[in-house]
CSV table of C-alpha atoms in Angstrom, one decimal:
chain,number,residue,atom,x,y,z
A,1,MET,CA,134.2,97.4,97.7
A,2,ASP,CA,130.2,96.5,97.1
A,3,GLU,CA,127.5,98.5,98.4
A,4,LYS,CA,126.4,97.6,101.4
A,5,THR,CA,130.7,97.9,102.5
A,6,LEU,CA,130.5,100.5,101.5
A,7,THR,CA,127.0,102.3,103.5
A,8,HIS,CA,128.4,100.4,106.6
A,9,HIS,CA,131.8,102.5,106.2
A,10,VAL,CA,129.8,106.0,105.3
A,11,LYS,CA,127.5,105.6,108.4
A,12,ALA,CA,130.1,104.5,110.6
A,13,LEU,CA,131.5,107.9,109.0
A,14,LYS,CA,129.2,109.8,109.5
A,15,LYS,CA,129.3,108.7,113.2
A,16,GLY,CA,132.1,110.7,113.7
A,17,ASN,CA,134.3,107.4,113.6
A,18,LEU,CA,137.3,108.7,111.4
A,19,SER,CA,138.6,105.1,111.1
A,20,HIS,CA,136.3,104.5,108.0
A,21,PHE,CA,137.2,107.4,106.5
A,22,ASP,CA,140.6,105.6,104.4
A,23,ALA,CA,138.3,103.1,103.2
A,24,VAL,CA,135.2,105.5,101.8
A,25,TYR,CA,137.9,107.4,99.9
A,26,GLU,CA,139.8,103.7,98.1
A,27,ALA,CA,136.1,103.7,97.6
A,28,THR,CA,135.5,106.1,95.7
A,29,ARG,CA,138.8,108.3,95.2
A,30,VAL,CA,138.8,107.0,91.3
A,31,GLN,CA,134.8,108.3,90.6
A,32,VAL,CA,135.8,111.6,92.7
A,33,TYR,CA,139.2,112.6,90.5
A,34,TYR,CA,137.8,111.6,87.7
A,35,THR,CA,134.8,113.7,87.7
A,36,ALA,CA,137.0,116.8,89.0
A,37,LEU,CA,138.6,115.9,85.9
A,38,LEU,CA,136.0,115.6,83.0
A,39,VAL,CA,134.2,119.1,83.7
A,40,LEU,CA,138.4,120.7,85.0
A,41,LYS,CA,140.7,119.1,82.5
A,42,ASP,CA,143.3,120.5,84.4
A,43,GLU,CA,144.6,117.0,86.5
A,44,SER,CA,146.3,119.6,89.1
A,45,LEU,CA,143.0,121.3,89.5
A,46,ALA,CA,141.4,118.2,89.2
A,47,GLU,CA,143.2,116.5,92.3
A,48,ASP,CA,142.8,120.1,94.8
A,49,ILE,CA,139.0,119.9,93.7
A,50,MET,CA,139.2,115.7,94.8
A,51,GLN,CA,141.1,116.8,98.4
A,52,GLU,CA,138.2,119.6,98.5
A,53,THR,CA,135.3,117.0,98.1
A,54,TYR,CA,136.2,115.1,100.1
A,55,LEU,CA,136.9,117.2,103.4
A,56,LYS,CA,133.6,119.0,102.2
A,57,MET,CA,132.1,116.0,102.3
A,58,LEU,CA,132.7,115.4,105.7
A,59,GLU,CA,131.4,118.6,106.8
A,60,SER,CA,128.0,117.6,105.1
A,61,LEU,CA,127.5,113.8,105.9
A,62,PRO,CA,125.2,115.0,108.8
A,63,SER,CA,122.9,116.1,106.2
A,64,TYR,CA,123.4,113.1,104.0
A,65,ARG,CA,120.3,110.8,104.0
A,66,PRO,CA,121.3,106.9,103.5
A,67,LYS,CA,118.6,106.3,101.0
A,68,GLN,CA,120.3,108.2,98.5
A,69,LYS,CA,123.3,106.4,97.1
A,70,PHE,CA,126.5,107.7,98.5
A,71,VAL,CA,128.5,107.5,95.3
A,72,ALA,CA,126.2,109.4,93.0
A,73,TRP,CA,126.2,111.9,96.4
A,74,LEU,CA,129.6,112.5,96.4
A,75,THR,CA,130.1,113.5,93.3
A,76,THR,CA,127.6,115.6,93.4
A,77,ILE,CA,129.8,117.5,95.7
A,78,ALA,CA,132.4,117.2,93.2
A,79,ARG,CA,131.2,118.3,90.5
A,80,ASN,CA,130.0,121.4,91.9
A,81,LEU,CA,133.4,122.4,92.9
A,82,SER,CA,134.9,121.6,89.9
A,83,ILE,CA,132.1,123.8,88.1
A,84,ASN,CA,133.2,126.3,90.6
A,85,ALA,CA,136.4,126.4,90.5
A,86,TYR,CA,135.8,125.8,86.4
A,87,ASN,CA,134.4,129.3,86.6
A,88,ARG,CA,136.8,131.3,88.6
A,89,ARG,CA,139.7,129.6,86.3
A,90,LYS,CA,137.6,131.0,82.6
A,91,ARG,CA,137.6,134.5,84.6
A,92,GLU,CA,141.3,134.1,84.9
A,93,LEU,CA,142.2,132.6,82.3
A,94,TYR,CA,140.1,134.8,80.1
A,95,LEU,CA,142.0,138.3,81.4
A,96,GLU,CA,145.4,135.9,80.7
A,97,ASP,CA,143.9,135.3,77.5
A,98,GLU,CA,144.9,131.9,77.1
A,99,LYS,CA,143.2,128.2,76.2
A,100,VAL,CA,141.3,125.5,77.8
A,101,GLU,CA,143.1,122.5,76.9
A,102,GLY,CA,141.6,119.1,76.3
A,103,LEU,CA,141.5,115.9,78.1
A,104,PHE,CA,144.8,115.0,78.7
A,105,GLY,CA,146.2,117.6,76.2
A,106,GLY,CA,147.7,120.8,78.3
A,107,GLN,CA,150.2,118.4,81.1
A,108,GLN,CA,153.2,119.7,80.6
A,109,ASP,CA,154.6,117.6,83.7
A,110,ALA,CA,152.1,114.6,83.8
A,111,SER,CA,152.2,111.4,85.7
A,112,GLU,CA,153.9,108.3,83.9
A,113,ASN,CA,150.5,106.7,85.0
A,114,THR,CA,148.4,109.1,83.7
A,115,TYR,CA,150.7,109.4,80.1
A,116,TYR,CA,150.4,106.4,79.9
A,117,LEU,CA,146.4,106.8,80.5
A,118,ALA,CA,146.7,109.3,78.0
A,119,GLN,CA,148.5,107.1,75.6
A,120,LEU,CA,145.8,104.6,75.6
A,121,LEU,CA,143.0,107.1,75.0
A,122,ALA,CA,145.3,109.2,72.1
A,123,VAL,CA,143.4,108.2,69.3
A,124,LEU,CA,140.3,109.1,70.4
A,125,SER,CA,138.7,112.5,70.3
A,126,ASP,CA,137.9,114.4,73.1
A,127,ASP,CA,134.4,113.6,73.3
A,128,GLU,CA,134.5,110.2,72.5
A,129,LYS,CA,137.1,110.3,75.7
A,130,HIS,CA,134.9,111.7,78.2
A,131,VAL,CA,132.3,109.4,77.2
A,132,ILE,CA,135.1,106.3,78.0
A,133,ILE,CA,135.8,107.8,81.2
A,134,GLU,CA,132.0,108.5,82.6
A,135,HIS,CA,131.2,105.5,80.8
A,136,VAL,CA,134.3,102.6,81.7
A,137,VAL,CA,135.1,104.8,85.0
A,138,LEU,CA,132.9,106.1,86.4
A,139,GLY,CA,130.1,103.8,85.7
A,140,LYS,CA,127.7,106.2,84.4
A,141,LYS,CA,124.4,104.5,82.5
A,142,HIS,CA,124.6,105.8,78.2
A,143,LYS,CA,121.3,107.4,79.0
A,144,ASP,CA,123.0,109.8,82.3
A,145,ILE,CA,125.9,110.4,79.8
A,146,ALA,CA,123.6,112.0,77.3
A,147,THR,CA,121.9,114.2,80.0
A,148,THR,CA,125.4,115.3,81.3
A,149,LEU,CA,126.8,115.8,77.9
A,150,GLN,CA,122.7,117.0,76.2
A,151,LYS,CA,123.8,115.2,73.4
A,152,PRO,CA,121.2,112.4,72.1
A,153,LEU,CA,121.1,109.2,73.4
A,154,GLY,CA,121.3,107.5,69.7
A,155,THR,CA,124.7,109.9,69.6
A,156,ILE,CA,126.3,109.0,73.1
A,157,THR,CA,125.7,104.9,71.7
A,158,TRP,CA,127.4,105.9,68.7
A,159,MET,CA,130.7,107.1,70.1
A,160,TYR,CA,130.7,104.8,72.8
A,161,GLN,CA,130.5,101.9,69.9
A,162,ASN,CA,132.7,103.8,67.8
A,163,ALA,CA,136.1,104.8,70.4
A,164,LEU,CA,135.4,101.0,71.3
A,165,LYS,CA,136.2,100.2,67.8
A,166,LYS,CA,139.1,103.0,68.0
A,167,LEU,CA,139.8,101.0,70.9
A,168,ARG,CA,140.4,97.7,69.7
A,169,ARG,CA,142.2,98.3,66.4
A,170,LYS,CA,144.6,100.3,68.8
A,171,ALA,CA,145.2,97.4,70.9
A,172,GLY,CA,145.5,95.4,67.5
A,173,GLU,CA,148.5,97.2,65.7
A,174,ASP,CA,150.2,97.4,69.6
A,175,ASP,CA,149.9,93.9,69.9
A,176,ALA,CA,151.5,93.1,66.2
B,1,MET,CA,141.4,89.7,70.6
B,2,HIS,CA,140.4,92.5,72.5
B,3,ASN,CA,136.6,92.0,73.6
B,4,GLU,CA,134.9,95.2,75.8
B,5,LYS,CA,135.5,94.0,78.8
B,6,THR,CA,139.3,94.0,78.4
B,7,ILE,CA,139.4,97.0,76.8
B,8,LYS,CA,137.3,98.3,80.0
B,9,ASN,CA,139.5,96.6,82.1
B,10,HIS,CA,142.3,97.9,81.0
B,11,ILE,CA,140.6,101.6,80.8
B,12,TYR,CA,139.9,101.3,84.1
B,13,ASP,CA,143.2,99.8,85.7
B,14,ALA,CA,145.1,102.2,83.4
B,15,ALA,CA,142.1,105.3,84.9
B,16,GLU,CA,143.0,103.8,88.8
B,17,LYS,CA,146.5,103.9,88.7
B,18,ALA,CA,146.6,107.7,86.6
B,19,THR,CA,144.3,108.1,90.1
B,20,PRO,CA,146.6,110.9,92.6
B,21,ASP,CA,146.3,110.2,96.1
B,22,VAL,CA,145.7,113.2,98.2
B,23,ASN,CA,144.3,111.2,101.4
B,24,ARG,CA,147.5,112.1,103.4
B,25,ASN,CA,146.7,116.0,102.4
B,26,ILE,CA,143.1,115.8,103.4
B,27,LYS,CA,143.7,114.0,106.3
B,28,ALA,CA,146.6,117.1,107.4
B,29,ASP,CA,144.3,119.5,107.4
B,30,PRO,CA,142.3,120.9,110.2
B,31,ARG,CA,138.8,120.6,108.8
B,32,PHE,CA,139.3,116.5,108.7
B,33,LYS,CA,140.9,116.8,112.6
B,34,GLN,CA,137.5,119.0,113.2
B,35,ALA,CA,135.1,116.1,111.5
B,36,GLN,CA,136.1,114.1,114.5
B,37,LYS,CA,134.2,116.4,117.0
B,38,PRO,CA,131.1,115.9,117.8
B,39,SER,CA,128.8,118.6,116.8
B,40,PRO,CA,127.2,120.7,119.8
B,41,PHE,CA,123.4,120.0,118.3
B,42,ARG,CA,124.5,116.0,118.0
B,43,LYS,CA,121.4,114.7,119.9
B,44,SER,CA,122.1,112.0,122.0
B,45,PRO,CA,119.5,109.0,121.8
B,46,SER,CA,117.5,109.8,124.6
B,47,LEU,CA,117.0,113.4,123.7
B,48,ARG,CA,116.0,112.2,120.0
B,49,VAL,CA,113.1,110.0,122.0
B,50,ALA,CA,111.7,112.8,123.9
B,51,THR,CA,112.0,115.6,120.9
B,52,THR,CA,109.7,113.0,118.8
B,53,ILE,CA,107.7,112.6,121.6
B,54,PHE,CA,107.5,116.3,122.2
B,55,VAL,CA,106.6,116.4,118.6
B,56,VAL,CA,104.3,113.6,118.4
B,57,ALA,CA,102.4,115.5,121.7
B,58,ILE,CA,101.8,118.9,119.5
B,59,ALA,CA,100.8,117.2,116.5
B,60,PHE,CA,98.7,115.9,118.9
B,61,ILE,CA,96.7,118.4,119.7
B,62,VAL,CA,96.9,120.9,116.4
B,63,LEU,CA,95.0,117.4,115.7
B,64,LEU,CA,92.5,117.1,118.3
B,65,THR,CA,91.9,121.5,118.2
B,66,ASN,CA,91.0,121.1,114.4
B,67,ILE,CA,88.9,118.3,114.3
B,68,GLU,CA,85.4,119.4,113.6
B,69,ARG,CA,83.5,118.1,116.5
B,70,PRO,CA,79.9,117.6,115.6
B,71,ILE,CA,77.8,120.5,117.5
B,72,ASP,CA,74.1,119.6,118.2
B,73,ALA,CA,72.4,121.7,115.4
B,74,TYR,CA,69.1,123.7,117.0
B,75,SER,CA,67.4,124.2,113.7
B,76,THR,CA,67.7,124.3,110.4
B,77,VAL,CA,67.2,126.0,107.1
B,78,TYR,CA,66.8,123.6,104.0
B,79,VAL,CA,67.5,125.6,100.7
B,80,GLU,CA,66.8,123.5,97.8
B,81,ILE,CA,68.3,125.3,94.3
B,82,ASN,CA,68.5,121.8,92.2
B,83,PRO,CA,71.0,120.7,95.4
B,84,LEU,CA,69.7,121.2,98.2
B,85,ILE,CA,71.6,123.0,100.7
B,86,GLU,CA,70.9,122.0,104.9
B,87,MET,CA,72.6,124.4,106.8
B,88,ASP,CA,72.5,123.9,110.8
B,89,PHE,CA,72.9,127.0,113.4
B,90,ASP,CA,73.0,127.0,117.0
B,91,GLU,CA,70.9,128.0,119.4
B,92,ASN,CA,72.4,132.0,118.8
B,93,ASP,CA,71.8,131.7,115.2
B,94,ASP,CA,75.3,131.0,114.0
B,95,LEU,CA,76.0,129.2,111.7
B,96,ILE,CA,77.6,126.3,112.5
B,97,ALA,CA,77.9,123.2,109.7
B,98,VAL,CA,76.4,123.1,106.1
B,99,ARG,CA,75.9,119.6,104.3
B,100,ALA,CA,75.4,119.6,100.5
B,101,HIS,CA,73.4,116.7,98.9
B,102,TYR,CA,73.0,116.4,95.0
B,103,SER,CA,75.9,117.4,93.6
B,104,GLY,CA,75.8,120.8,95.9
B,105,ASP,CA,80.1,120.3,97.0
B,106,GLN,CA,81.3,123.7,96.1
B,107,LEU,CA,78.3,125.7,97.3
B,108,GLU,CA,79.2,123.3,100.6
B,109,HIS,CA,83.3,124.7,100.2
B,110,GLN,CA,82.0,128.2,100.1
B,111,MET,CA,79.7,128.4,102.4
B,112,ARG,CA,81.5,126.4,105.1
B,113,LYS,CA,83.6,129.6,105.3
B,114,HIS,CA,81.4,132.0,106.6
B,115,LYS,CA,80.5,129.8,109.8
B,116,GLY,CA,78.9,131.8,112.5
B,117,THR,CA,76.9,133.8,110.5
B,118,THR,CA,73.7,134.2,110.9
B,119,TYR,CA,70.7,132.3,109.2
B,120,ILE,CA,69.3,135.7,107.0
B,121,GLU,CA,72.8,136.5,106.3
B,122,SER,CA,73.4,132.9,105.2
B,123,ILE,CA,71.0,132.4,103.1
B,124,GLU,CA,72.0,135.9,101.7
B,125,LEU,CA,75.3,134.7,100.8
B,126,LEU,CA,74.5,131.2,99.4
B,127,ILE,CA,72.2,132.9,97.1
B,128,ASP,CA,74.9,135.4,96.0
B,129,TYR,CA,77.4,131.7,95.4
B,130,ALA,CA,74.0,130.2,93.4
B,131,ILE,CA,73.7,133.1,91.5
B,132,GLU,CA,77.0,133.0,90.5
B,133,ALA,CA,77.0,129.1,90.0
B,134,GLU,CA,74.3,130.0,87.5
B,135,LEU,CA,72.3,127.9,90.2
B,136,LEU,CA,69.9,131.0,90.1
B,137,ASP,CA,69.2,132.9,87.2
B,138,GLU,CA,66.0,134.3,84.9
B,139,ASN,CA,65.0,130.8,84.1
B,140,ASN,CA,65.1,129.2,87.0
B,141,PRO,CA,64.4,131.7,89.2
B,142,ALA,CA,62.8,130.0,92.0
B,143,ILE,CA,64.4,129.1,95.5
B,144,LEU,CA,62.7,126.5,98.1
B,145,ILE,CA,63.5,127.2,101.8
B,146,ASP,CA,62.0,125.2,104.4
B,147,VAL,CA,63.4,125.7,108.6
B,148,ASP,CA,63.1,123.6,111.4
B,149,SER,CA,63.8,123.9,114.8
B,150,LYS,CA,63.9,121.9,118.2
B,151,ASP,CA,61.9,125.3,119.4
B,152,LEU,CA,58.4,125.8,117.5
B,153,ASN,CA,58.3,129.2,118.3
B,154,LYS,CA,62.1,129.6,117.3
B,155,ARG,CA,60.9,127.8,113.6
B,156,ASP,CA,57.9,130.0,113.3
B,157,ALA,CA,60.1,133.0,113.9
B,158,MET,CA,62.6,131.8,111.6
B,159,GLN,CA,60.0,131.4,109.4
B,160,GLY,CA,58.4,134.6,109.3
B,161,MET,CA,62.2,136.2,108.4
B,162,ILE,CA,62.9,134.4,106.0
B,163,ALA,CA,59.6,135.2,104.7
B,164,SER,CA,59.8,138.6,104.9
B,165,ARG,CA,64.0,138.7,104.0
B,166,VAL,CA,64.8,136.7,101.2
B,167,PRO,CA,61.8,137.6,98.5
B,168,ASP,CA,62.9,141.3,98.2
B,169,PHE,CA,66.5,139.1,98.3
B,170,VAL,CA,66.4,137.0,95.5
B,171,ALA,CA,64.1,139.4,93.6
B,172,GLU,CA,66.5,142.4,93.7
B,173,ARG,CA,69.4,139.6,92.4
B,174,VAL,CA,67.4,137.5,89.9
B,175,GLN,CA,64.8,138.4,87.0
B,176,GLY,CA,61.9,137.1,88.1
B,177,GLY,CA,62.8,135.6,91.0
B,178,TYR,CA,60.8,134.7,94.3
B,179,MET,CA,60.9,132.3,97.4
B,180,ILE,CA,58.5,128.8,97.5
B,181,ARG,CA,57.9,128.1,101.1
B,182,GLY,CA,59.0,124.0,100.7
B,183,ASN,CA,58.1,121.2,103.5
B,184,GLN,CA,60.8,119.6,104.5
B,185,GLN,CA,58.9,118.2,107.6
B,186,ASN,CA,58.5,114.9,108.9
B,187,PRO,CA,59.7,112.3,105.7
B,188,SER,CA,58.5,109.3,106.0
B,189,ASP,CA,61.2,106.6,105.4
B,190,GLU,CA,59.7,105.9,102.1
B,191,GLU,CA,59.3,109.3,100.7
B,192,SER,CA,62.9,109.6,101.6
B,193,ALA,CA,64.5,107.3,99.6
B,194,ARG,CA,61.8,108.3,96.5
B,195,ALA,CA,63.5,111.2,96.7
B,196,ASN,CA,67.1,109.5,97.6
B,197,ALA,CA,66.2,107.6,93.9
B,198,MET,CA,65.8,110.2,91.6
B,199,ASN,CA,68.3,112.0,93.2
B,200,MET,CA,66.6,115.5,94.8
B,201,GLY,CA,65.6,116.2,98.5
B,202,VAL,CA,62.0,115.3,100.0
B,203,MET,CA,60.8,119.2,99.4
B,204,ARG,CA,61.4,119.2,95.7
B,205,TYR,CA,60.1,115.2,95.9
B,206,ARG,CA,56.9,116.6,97.7
B,207,LEU,CA,56.3,119.3,94.5
B,208,ILE,CA,56.3,116.2,91.6
B,209,GLN,CA,54.1,113.9,94.0
B,210,GLN,CA,51.4,116.6,94.1
B,211,LEU,CA,51.7,117.3,90.5
B,212,VAL,CA,51.8,113.3,89.7
B,213,GLU,CA,48.6,112.8,92.0
B,214,LYS,CA,46.9,115.1,89.9
B,215,THR,CA,47.9,114.2,86.4
B,216,GLY,CA,48.8,110.6,87.2
B,217,GLU,CA,51.6,111.4,85.2
B,218,ASP,CA,55.1,109.3,86.2
B,219,ALA,CA,56.9,111.4,88.6
B,220,GLN,CA,60.5,110.6,87.2
B,221,THR,CA,59.0,112.7,84.5
B,222,TYR,CA,59.8,115.5,86.6
B,223,ALA,CA,62.8,115.2,87.5
B,224,ASP,CA,65.2,117.6,86.4
B,225,THR,CA,62.5,119.9,86.1
B,226,PRO,CA,63.3,123.8,87.9
B,227,VAL,CA,61.4,124.3,90.5
B,228,ASP,CA,60.0,127.4,88.7
B,229,ARG,CA,58.5,125.7,86.2
B,230,LEU,CA,57.1,123.2,88.5
B,231,ARG,CA,55.3,125.6,90.0
B,232,GLU,CA,54.0,126.7,86.4
B,233,LYS,CA,52.4,122.9,86.7
B,234,LEU,CA,51.3,123.3,89.7
B,235,GLU,CA,49.1,126.1,89.4
B,236,ALA,CA,48.0,124.7,85.7
B,237,GLN,CA,46.5,121.7,87.5
B,238,ASN,CA,44.9,124.5,90.6
B,239,ILE,CA,46.9,123.2,92.9
B,240,PRO,CA,47.7,126.1,95.2
B,241,VAL,CA,51.8,126.8,96.0
B,242,ASN,CA,53.3,128.5,99.3
B,243,ILE,CA,54.6,131.4,98.0
B,244,PRO,CA,55.1,134.3,100.2
B,245,SER,CA,53.9,137.5,99.9
B,246,MET,CA,54.0,141.2,101.8
B,247,THR,CA,51.4,140.1,103.5
B,248,ASP,CA,53.2,137.8,105.4
B,249,ARG,CA,55.4,139.6,106.9
B,250,PRO,CA,56.9,138.7,110.8
B,251,GLY,CA,53.9,138.3,113.1
B,252,PRO,CA,52.1,134.4,113.4
B,253,PRO,CA,51.8,132.7,110.3
B,254,HIS,CA,48.1,131.1,110.6
B,255,SER,CA,46.0,128.7,108.2
B,256,ASN,CA,44.3,129.3,104.8
B,257,GLY,CA,42.3,126.1,103.8
B,258,ASP,CA,42.8,127.3,100.7
B,259,ASN,CA,46.6,127.0,100.5
B,260,ASP,CA,47.8,125.1,103.1
B,261,LYS,CA,49.0,121.9,102.0
B,262,ASP,CA,49.8,121.5,105.2
B,263,ASP,CA,46.2,120.6,105.4
B,264,ARG,CA,46.0,117.6,103.1
B,265,ASP,CA,49.1,116.5,104.7
B,266,ASP,CA,48.1,115.3,108.5
B,267,ASP,CA,51.6,113.9,109.7
B,268,ASN,CA,52.3,117.5,109.0
B,269,ASP,CA,49.9,119.2,110.9
B,270,ASP,CA,51.6,119.1,114.5
B,271,HIS,CA,54.6,120.9,113.2
B,272,THR,CA,54.6,122.7,110.0
B,273,PRO,CA,52.5,126.3,110.4
B,274,GLY,CA,50.0,126.9,108.4
B,275,PRO,CA,50.7,129.7,105.4
B,276,PRO,CA,49.0,133.1,105.3
B,277,ASP,CA,46.6,134.5,104.4
B,278,GLY,CA,45.6,135.4,101.3
B,279,ILE,CA,49.1,133.8,99.3
B,280,PRO,CA,49.1,135.3,95.5
B,281,GLY,CA,49.8,133.3,93.2
B,282,PRO,CA,53.0,134.1,91.3
B,283,GLY,CA,51.9,137.2,89.9
B,284,GLY,CA,52.3,138.9,93.3
B,285,ARG,CA,55.5,138.7,94.3
B,286,THR,CA,58.2,140.5,93.4
B,287,PRO,CA,58.7,141.0,89.6
């Protein structure tokens, strides 16, 4: 969905017309889910946060200013909720003496689709998966990813190119 | 062949498929239904217009009450400390406006805080600020002051009061500090323009002019000369300088043929009272 159409739906939603919710949800759900997943590294928790993000968005929509990019505003909500959940979980896990798994790493009951994505990215290190998801799925620029991961821009670019090489190689092997 | 675009599309498609659908759960949440209810604080368009008009009206009123309306000055005190500071006073002798010329912005800013003070208090405050700004010190101890007023009696009274208070005040604060009576009265356009061209006030320009007329030097030579040095040079040329003394305390000022520069300046005879009797040289001032 292009920016203009999304803005139209968001404006209508802001006026209280909930029939536009589906359009907004469809246009943004991937970004919201992966924003949460990158922080939490737990699919079921990310799913909960995804739900919470949209409810929070509806609650906060009157304060949203159209000058700000809606997707950026929404993913900020998702990220903040995820960080809160992550901190809560970290405290719980600390008490239970457990270990947080990596991205797509710890789900016993992962869905078929998640399993496929996990397999697709299996050749990558956790950091490379992070960079690929941020760039390809969330559409973030390398510069912004470098800021999020607190790594030099050159490192991010190198990681991305390295990840692409690995994925190309894997795709070639799969074809063969 | 797997190019970057193909791989990216492949990953995005897989990520999209792996994204769970929570739409039903969201809609089942009671908070979703609440979002449909209009907020009790949501304004109707007419209420919004009314609020805007109200805010604009308040802003306008605040703006109007804060605008400084020009008040007619009843008297003006000119203080030359290089810069020149002009202070306007109303009929009750309260400070109503301050203007600085020739880079006196800081002093102007400081003095604006003291609107409502009397002319003596204002001059004393200005002297303190000038000392703070190192415009007045032992190397630069002279202050040149003149007064103008709509009421000539008032002007004489102010001049008398200034002559009785300010010299002591300066002398107490600045080593060798003293006051010279300036002559700011009725400058011609040409005189004002020349003073302005030399980046100075009329009072200072007139001192320099007296010196230049005697020595034949170029006025520009003295453009940066402090008032104290000008006084020395004037005295060296036997040109009297109008310095108030102990004999010059309140009471009607009167003329002295030797010292009255106004006697040499026919234009000013009608407006400027002559200096008092027996004005001593700088040696007579309070050290």
